[in-house]
Amino acid sequence: DAIPSADQIRITTSLKSQRGSVWTKNKSIFEYWEVEVTFRVTGRGRIGADGLAIWFTEEQGMEGPVFGAADKWNGVGIFFDSFDNDGKKNNPGVIVVGNNGNLLYDHQNDGSTQALASCQRDFRNKPYPVRAKITYYQKTLTVLINNGFTPDKEDFEFCAKVEDMVLPSQGYFGISAATGGLADDHDVLSFLTFQLTEPGKEVPTPDAEIPQKDKEKYQEEFEHFQQELDKKKEEFQKEHPDVQGQPGKLFEQFLTDDPFETVNDRELRQIFEGQNRIHLEIKQLNRQLDMILDEQRRYVSAVTDEIAKRGAGVPGQQVQVSQQEIDTVVKTQEEVIRQVNEMRNSMADTLRLISGAQHPGSAAGVYEASQHFSDIKEHLHVVKRDIEHLVQRNMPSSEKSKCPDLPPFPSCLSTMHFFIFVAVQTVLFIAYIMYR
């Protein structure tokens, strides 16, 4: 059921009871090797099934019940299991299972009785493709995972390690996937294979790795391609006799130019890049906004407590001034809430602008949105400085200027303002979830 395309292979589609696999045509003769696989597992449901497997086996795998490939393999399989068959709540997970050609995979227990190593990693529905780096060197198999939360391709973390593992000296690499009652899209974007050599050991020359028969076949294919290219040059010259200079070179330049990215593709790419930048800005702003709101709560609590202490033993005139200061703090909080609402509306407008953009000029909207976020953060810092100044002004001149200790009891913040803060944060959280 695998569907190949120009930039990826969909091993299985998000339909029930699908099986697909892709295998190398020739055996790998590397003694030690490393593979780096880039893939996506996406689905609408909260959980998916069944999963995806990366193989190194002595023989090419056929269709079967083990994540789309045959059972009783001789080699190793690294399974990205999405569905929790044994009900132990340890899925999605990565499981390393070796086989000498005689074992039947224990699918009902998620291979827990046969696993040589495993780790629990959620690889479904990630913002970036997930990467797996599998290294076999000196009888040690190591699995590293990039969790797909960052565009950094080298951000790997340790997953599993198996020592004293003996694999076939030659074998086929493959990747397979399967769906069951639940279904995910399993897409493979790249599968890179590297040869590893010991330090100081001479690396075999490329000629030594290619049989003479294959070399002759490749040479014949290259000559055939060259002849076809010459014919295309002649046809181009006949169809365009008015072209000055050397039509052959012009045609070669046409062939070497990248014909795949059209104007629409470029616009879409720029829109997606702009959305990613806005997404990162929103996450950073959300963290800073939570910190600022928490600080403001502490400042309001400290100011209220200090004013209550000082107002207990001073004339009415002083109490009146303190009441005005409280009103100033409340107005400041209302101004913060207004700015938060403006920020929320600005975020929604910016996302609508990016989603409906039809030309590369949408990048300007991204810059304006980022500038607006910076203005809001600057205003919040100004509010913070005003509150600090208010606290210091209420301190006696004989005392050292410092923030008073936090009250041991709950603050005197009114119930209305507390619920306003909760409502604003809830709206921001819902807007962020809808954006995701």
Coordinates of C-alpha atoms in Angstrom, one line a residue:
D1 CA 0.0 0.0 0.0
A2 CA 3.0 2.3 -0.1
I3 CA 2.6 5.4 -2.4
P4 CA 5.9 7.0 -3.7
S5 CA 6.1 10.7 -4.7
A6 CA 8.9 13.1 -5.6
D7 CA 9.7 14.2 -2.1
Q8 CA 8.5 11.4 0.2
I9 CA 7.0 7.9 0.4
R10 CA 3.7 7.4 2.2
I11 CA 4.2 3.9 3.6
T12 CA 0.6 3.7 4.7
T13 CA -2.3 6.0 4.4
S14 CA -4.7 6.8 7.3
L15 CA -7.0 4.0 6.3
K16 CA -7.8 0.8 8.3
S17 CA -5.8 -2.4 7.7
Q18 CA -3.1 -1.0 5.5
R19 CA 0.4 -2.5 5.0
G20 CA 3.4 -1.0 3.1
S21 CA 7.1 -1.3 3.0
V22 CA 10.2 -0.1 1.0
W23 CA 13.4 -2.1 0.8
T24 CA 16.8 -1.6 -0.8
K25 CA 17.4 -3.6 -3.9
N26 CA 21.0 -4.5 -3.1
K27 CA 22.6 -5.9 0.0
S28 CA 24.7 -3.6 2.2
I29 CA 28.3 -4.9 2.6
F30 CA 29.2 -2.5 5.4
E31 CA 30.6 -4.1 8.5
Y32 CA 29.6 -1.1 10.6
W33 CA 27.0 1.4 9.5
E34 CA 24.7 4.2 10.5
V35 CA 21.3 5.1 9.1
E36 CA 19.4 8.4 9.6
V37 CA 15.7 8.3 8.9
T38 CA 13.4 11.3 8.7
F39 CA 9.7 10.5 9.0
R40 CA 6.3 11.8 10.0
V41 CA 3.4 10.0 11.7
T42 CA 0.3 12.0 11.7
G43 CA -3.4 11.3 12.5
R44 CA -6.6 12.9 13.6
G45 CA -7.1 10.7 16.6
R46 CA -5.6 11.1 20.1
I47 CA -4.0 7.7 19.6
G48 CA -2.9 6.0 16.4
A49 CA -2.0 2.5 15.1
D50 CA -0.2 0.4 14.5
G51 CA 3.2 2.0 13.8
L52 CA 6.4 2.0 11.8
A53 CA 9.5 -0.2 11.7
I54 CA 13.1 0.2 10.5
W55 CA 14.8 -3.0 9.4
F56 CA 18.2 -4.5 8.8
T57 CA 17.7 -8.1 7.8
E58 CA 19.6 -10.8 6.0
E59 CA 16.9 -11.2 3.3
Q60 CA 14.4 -8.7 1.9
G61 CA 11.3 -8.5 3.9
M62 CA 7.9 -9.6 2.5
E63 CA 4.5 -8.4 3.5
G64 CA 3.5 -9.7 7.0
P65 CA 2.0 -9.0 10.4
V66 CA 4.9 -7.2 12.0
F67 CA 4.3 -3.6 11.2
G68 CA 3.7 -4.5 7.6
A69 CA 6.7 -6.9 7.2
A70 CA 7.2 -10.6 7.6
D71 CA 7.8 -12.4 10.8
K72 CA 10.8 -14.7 11.7
W73 CA 13.3 -12.2 10.2
N74 CA 17.1 -12.6 10.7
G75 CA 18.4 -9.3 11.8
V76 CA 17.0 -6.4 13.9
G77 CA 13.9 -4.3 13.8
I78 CA 13.5 -0.9 15.4
F79 CA 9.7 -0.5 16.0
F80 CA 8.0 2.8 16.5
D81 CA 4.8 1.4 18.1
S82 CA 1.9 3.8 18.3
F83 CA -0.8 1.5 19.9
D84 CA -0.8 0.2 23.4
N85 CA -1.8 -3.5 22.9
D86 CA -0.8 -4.6 26.4
G87 CA -2.6 -1.7 28.2
K88 CA 0.5 -0.7 30.2
K89 CA 0.3 2.9 29.0
N90 CA 3.9 2.8 27.7
N91 CA 3.1 3.8 24.1
P92 CA 4.0 5.5 21.8
G93 CA 7.4 3.9 22.2
V94 CA 10.5 2.8 20.5
I95 CA 11.4 -0.9 20.8
V96 CA 14.5 -2.8 19.6
V97 CA 13.9 -6.4 18.8
G98 CA 16.4 -8.9 17.4
N99 CA 15.6 -12.2 15.7
N100 CA 17.6 -15.2 14.5
G101 CA 14.9 -16.3 12.0
N102 CA 13.0 -18.5 14.5
L103 CA 11.1 -16.1 16.8
L104 CA 7.5 -15.0 16.4
Y105 CA 6.9 -11.4 17.4
D106 CA 4.8 -11.0 20.5
H107 CA 2.5 -8.3 19.2
Q108 CA -0.1 -8.6 21.9
N109 CA 2.5 -7.6 24.6
D110 CA 4.1 -4.9 22.3
G111 CA 7.2 -7.1 22.2
S112 CA 8.0 -6.5 25.8
T113 CA 9.1 -10.1 26.4
Q114 CA 11.5 -9.9 23.4
A115 CA 12.7 -6.3 23.5
L116 CA 16.5 -5.9 23.9
A117 CA 16.0 -2.2 24.7
S118 CA 13.3 0.4 24.5
C119 CA 12.3 4.0 25.4
Q120 CA 9.0 5.8 25.5
R121 CA 8.8 8.7 22.9
D122 CA 5.8 10.4 21.5
F123 CA 6.5 10.7 17.7
R124 CA 3.0 11.4 16.5
N125 CA 1.8 14.8 15.2
K126 CA 4.9 16.8 15.8
P127 CA 5.5 20.3 14.3
Y128 CA 8.7 19.1 12.6
P129 CA 9.7 15.8 11.1
V130 CA 11.0 13.2 13.6
R131 CA 14.5 11.9 13.0
A132 CA 16.0 8.6 14.1
K133 CA 19.7 7.9 14.0
I134 CA 20.6 4.2 14.4
T135 CA 24.3 3.2 14.7
Y136 CA 25.8 -0.3 14.6
Y137 CA 29.5 -0.2 15.6
Q138 CA 31.6 -2.9 17.1
K139 CA 28.6 -5.1 18.0
T140 CA 26.8 -2.2 19.7
L141 CA 23.5 -0.8 18.4
T142 CA 22.6 2.7 19.5
V143 CA 19.3 4.5 18.8
L144 CA 19.0 8.3 19.0
I145 CA 15.8 10.3 18.5
N146 CA 15.1 13.9 17.5
N147 CA 11.6 14.5 19.0
G148 CA 10.4 16.8 16.2
F149 CA 9.9 19.9 18.5
T150 CA 12.7 21.8 16.9
P151 CA 14.0 22.5 13.4
D152 CA 17.5 21.7 14.6
K153 CA 18.5 18.5 12.7
E154 CA 21.2 17.6 15.2
D155 CA 19.1 17.9 18.3
F156 CA 19.2 14.2 19.2
E157 CA 18.6 12.6 22.5
F158 CA 19.5 9.1 23.7
C159 CA 16.8 6.4 23.4
A160 CA 18.2 2.9 23.6
K161 CA 21.5 0.9 23.4
V162 CA 22.1 -2.8 22.9
E163 CA 25.6 -4.3 23.5
D164 CA 27.1 -7.6 22.2
M165 CA 24.6 -7.7 19.3
V166 CA 25.6 -9.8 16.4
L167 CA 24.0 -8.9 13.1
P168 CA 24.4 -10.4 9.6
S169 CA 27.5 -9.2 7.9
Q170 CA 25.4 -8.3 4.8
G171 CA 21.8 -7.4 4.7
Y172 CA 19.0 -5.3 3.3
F173 CA 17.7 -2.0 4.8
G174 CA 14.0 -1.5 4.9
I175 CA 11.2 0.5 6.4
S176 CA 7.6 -0.6 6.8
A177 CA 4.4 0.5 8.5
A178 CA 0.9 -0.8 9.1
T179 CA -2.5 0.3 10.4
G180 CA -5.2 -1.6 12.2
G181 CA -8.6 -0.6 13.6
L182 CA -7.0 2.9 14.1
A183 CA -5.0 4.6 11.4
D184 CA -2.2 7.1 10.8
D185 CA -0.4 8.5 7.8
H186 CA 3.2 7.1 7.9
D187 CA 5.4 9.3 5.7
V188 CA 9.2 8.8 5.1
L189 CA 11.0 11.9 3.9
S190 CA 14.6 10.5 3.8
F191 CA 16.6 7.4 4.5
L192 CA 20.4 8.0 4.6
T193 CA 22.9 5.2 5.0
F194 CA 26.6 5.7 6.1
Q195 CA 29.5 3.4 6.3
L196 CA 31.5 3.5 9.6
T197 CA 35.2 2.6 9.7
E198 CA 37.6 2.2 12.6
P199 CA 40.0 5.0 13.3
G200 CA 43.2 4.5 11.3
K201 CA 41.7 1.8 9.1
E202 CA 41.8 2.5 5.3
V203 CA 38.4 3.2 3.8
P204 CA 37.6 0.9 0.8
T205 CA 37.6 2.7 -2.5
P206 CA 34.2 3.2 -4.2
D207 CA 35.3 1.0 -7.1
A208 CA 35.9 -1.9 -4.8
E209 CA 32.4 -1.7 -3.5
I210 CA 30.7 -1.9 -6.9
P211 CA 30.8 -5.2 -8.9
Q212 CA 32.2 -5.0 -12.4
K213 CA 28.8 -6.2 -13.8
D214 CA 27.0 -3.3 -12.1
K215 CA 29.6 -0.8 -13.2
E216 CA 29.1 -1.9 -16.9
K217 CA 25.3 -1.6 -16.5
Y218 CA 25.6 1.9 -15.0
Q219 CA 28.0 3.0 -17.7
E220 CA 25.6 1.8 -20.4
E221 CA 22.7 3.7 -18.7
F222 CA 24.9 6.9 -18.6
E223 CA 25.8 6.6 -22.3
H224 CA 22.1 6.1 -23.2
F225 CA 21.2 9.2 -21.2
Q226 CA 23.9 11.2 -22.9
Q227 CA 22.5 10.2 -26.3
E228 CA 19.0 11.2 -25.3
L229 CA 20.4 14.5 -24.1
D230 CA 22.1 15.1 -27.4
K231 CA 18.9 14.4 -29.3
K232 CA 17.0 16.9 -27.1
K233 CA 19.6 19.5 -27.8
E234 CA 19.2 19.0 -31.6
E235 CA 15.4 19.1 -31.3
F236 CA 15.7 22.3 -29.3
Q237 CA 18.0 23.9 -31.9
K238 CA 15.6 23.0 -34.7
E239 CA 12.6 24.3 -32.9
H240 CA 14.3 27.6 -31.9
P241 CA 16.5 28.6 -34.8
D242 CA 16.2 32.3 -33.9
V243 CA 18.1 31.8 -30.6
Q244 CA 21.5 33.4 -30.7
G245 CA 24.6 31.9 -29.2
Q246 CA 24.8 28.3 -28.3
P247 CA 21.4 26.7 -27.9
G248 CA 23.0 23.6 -26.4
K249 CA 24.3 25.5 -23.4
L250 CA 21.0 27.4 -23.1
F251 CA 19.2 24.0 -23.0
E252 CA 21.6 22.7 -20.5
Q253 CA 21.0 25.7 -18.3
F254 CA 17.3 25.1 -18.6
L255 CA 17.7 21.5 -17.5
T256 CA 19.9 22.4 -14.5
D257 CA 17.6 25.2 -13.2
D258 CA 15.2 24.1 -10.5
P259 CA 11.9 23.8 -12.3
F260 CA 9.9 22.5 -9.3
E261 CA 9.4 25.7 -7.2
T262 CA 6.7 27.7 -9.0
V263 CA 5.6 31.2 -7.9
N264 CA 2.7 29.7 -5.9
D265 CA 5.1 27.2 -4.2
R266 CA 7.4 30.0 -3.3
E267 CA 4.5 32.0 -1.8
L268 CA 3.3 29.1 0.2
R269 CA 6.8 28.4 1.5
Q270 CA 7.2 32.0 2.6
I271 CA 3.8 31.9 4.3
F272 CA 4.7 28.8 6.2
E273 CA 8.0 30.2 7.3
G274 CA 6.2 33.4 8.5
Q275 CA 3.7 31.3 10.4
N276 CA 6.5 29.4 12.1
R277 CA 8.2 32.6 13.2
I278 CA 4.9 33.9 14.6
H279 CA 4.4 30.6 16.4
L280 CA 7.8 30.9 18.1
E281 CA 7.1 34.6 19.0
I282 CA 3.8 33.7 20.5
K283 CA 5.3 31.0 22.7
Q284 CA 8.1 33.3 23.9
L285 CA 5.6 36.1 24.6
N286 CA 3.3 33.8 26.4
R287 CA 6.0 32.7 28.8
Q288 CA 7.1 36.3 29.5
L289 CA 3.5 37.5 29.9
D290 CA 2.9 34.8 32.6
M291 CA 6.0 36.0 34.5
I292 CA 5.0 39.6 34.3
L293 CA 1.5 38.9 35.5
D294 CA 2.8 36.9 38.4
E295 CA 5.1 39.7 39.4
Q296 CA 2.3 42.2 39.2
R297 CA 0.2 40.1 41.5
R298 CA 3.0 40.1 44.0
Y299 CA 3.5 43.8 43.7
V300 CA -0.3 44.6 44.2
S301 CA -0.3 42.3 47.2
A302 CA 2.8 43.9 48.7
V303 CA 1.4 47.5 48.0
T304 CA -2.0 46.7 49.6
D305 CA -0.4 45.2 52.6
E306 CA 2.0 48.1 53.1
I307 CA -0.8 50.7 52.7
A308 CA -3.0 48.8 55.2
K309 CA -0.2 48.8 57.8
R310 CA 0.6 52.5 57.4
G311 CA -3.0 53.6 57.2
A312 CA -3.9 52.0 60.6
G313 CA -2.1 54.7 62.6
V314 CA -2.1 57.9 60.5
P315 CA -4.6 60.7 60.1
G316 CA -7.5 60.6 57.6
Q317 CA -5.6 62.7 55.1
Q318 CA -2.9 60.1 54.8
V319 CA -5.5 57.4 54.4
Q320 CA -7.2 59.3 51.6
V321 CA -3.9 59.5 49.7
S322 CA -3.4 55.8 50.1
Q323 CA -6.8 55.2 48.6
Q324 CA -5.8 57.3 45.6
E325 CA -2.7 55.2 45.2
I326 CA -4.8 52.1 45.3
D327 CA -7.0 53.5 42.6
T328 CA -3.9 54.2 40.5
V329 CA -2.8 50.6 40.9
V330 CA -6.2 49.3 39.9
K331 CA -6.2 51.6 36.8
T332 CA -2.8 50.3 35.9
Q333 CA -4.1 46.7 36.1
E334 CA -7.0 47.7 33.9
E335 CA -4.5 49.2 31.4
V336 CA -2.6 45.9 31.4
I337 CA -5.8 44.0 30.7
R338 CA -6.6 46.3 27.8
Q339 CA -3.2 45.8 26.3
V340 CA -3.6 42.0 26.6
N341 CA -6.9 42.2 24.8
E342 CA -5.3 44.3 22.1
M343 CA -2.5 41.8 21.8
R344 CA -5.0 38.9 21.4
N345 CA -6.8 40.8 18.7
S346 CA -3.5 41.6 17.0
M347 CA -2.5 38.0 17.0
A348 CA -5.8 36.9 15.5
D349 CA -5.6 39.6 12.8
T350 CA -2.0 38.6 12.0
L351 CA -2.8 35.0 11.7
R352 CA -5.7 35.8 9.3
L353 CA -3.5 38.0 7.3
I354 CA -0.9 35.2 7.0
S355 CA -3.5 32.5 6.2
G356 CA -5.0 34.6 3.4
A357 CA -1.8 36.0 1.9
Q358 CA -1.5 35.6 -1.9
H359 CA 1.9 37.2 -2.6
P360 CA 5.4 37.3 -1.1
G361 CA 4.7 40.6 0.5
S362 CA 3.2 38.7 3.4
A363 CA 6.6 38.7 5.0
A364 CA 6.0 42.4 5.8
G365 CA 3.0 41.3 7.9
V366 CA 5.2 39.0 9.9
Y367 CA 7.6 41.8 10.6
E368 CA 4.8 44.1 11.7
A369 CA 3.4 41.5 14.0
S370 CA 6.8 40.9 15.6
Q371 CA 7.2 44.7 16.0
H372 CA 3.8 44.9 17.6
F373 CA 4.7 42.2 20.1
S374 CA 7.8 44.0 21.0
D375 CA 5.8 47.2 21.6
I376 CA 3.5 45.4 24.0
K377 CA 6.3 43.8 25.9
E378 CA 7.9 47.3 26.3
H379 CA 4.7 48.7 27.6
L380 CA 4.4 45.9 30.2
H381 CA 7.9 46.7 31.4
V382 CA 6.9 50.3 31.8
V383 CA 3.9 49.3 33.9
K384 CA 6.2 47.2 36.0
R385 CA 8.6 50.1 36.7
D386 CA 5.6 52.3 37.6
I387 CA 4.4 49.8 40.2
E388 CA 8.0 49.5 41.6
H389 CA 8.1 53.3 41.9
L390 CA 4.8 53.3 43.7
V391 CA 6.0 50.8 46.3
Q392 CA 9.2 52.7 46.9
R393 CA 7.3 56.0 47.3
N394 CA 5.2 54.5 50.1
M395 CA 8.3 53.4 52.1
P396 CA 9.4 55.6 55.0
S397 CA 12.5 57.6 54.2
S398 CA 14.4 56.2 57.1
E399 CA 14.1 52.6 55.9
K400 CA 16.2 51.1 53.1
S401 CA 14.4 51.0 49.8
K402 CA 13.4 47.4 49.2
C403 CA 10.4 45.4 48.4
P404 CA 8.4 44.4 51.5
D405 CA 8.1 40.8 52.4
L406 CA 5.1 39.0 50.9
P407 CA 2.2 38.6 53.2
P408 CA 1.7 35.2 54.7
F409 CA -2.1 35.3 54.1
P410 CA -3.9 35.6 50.8
S411 CA -3.6 39.0 49.1
C412 CA -6.3 41.6 49.1
L413 CA -6.8 41.5 45.4
S414 CA -10.5 41.8 44.7
T415 CA -12.5 38.8 43.4
M416 CA -13.5 40.7 40.2
H417 CA -9.9 41.4 39.2
F418 CA -8.8 37.9 39.9
F419 CA -11.6 36.5 37.7
I420 CA -10.7 39.0 35.0
F421 CA -7.1 37.7 35.0
V422 CA -8.3 34.1 34.9
A423 CA -10.6 34.9 31.9
V424 CA -7.9 36.7 30.0
Q425 CA -5.5 33.8 30.4
T426 CA -8.1 31.3 29.5
V427 CA -8.9 33.2 26.3
L428 CA -5.2 33.4 25.4
F429 CA -4.8 29.6 26.0
I430 CA -7.8 28.8 23.8
A431 CA -6.6 31.1 21.1
Y432 CA -3.2 29.4 21.2
I433 CA -4.8 25.9 21.0
M434 CA -6.9 26.9 18.1
Y435 CA -3.9 28.3 16.3
R436 CA -2.1 25.0 16.8

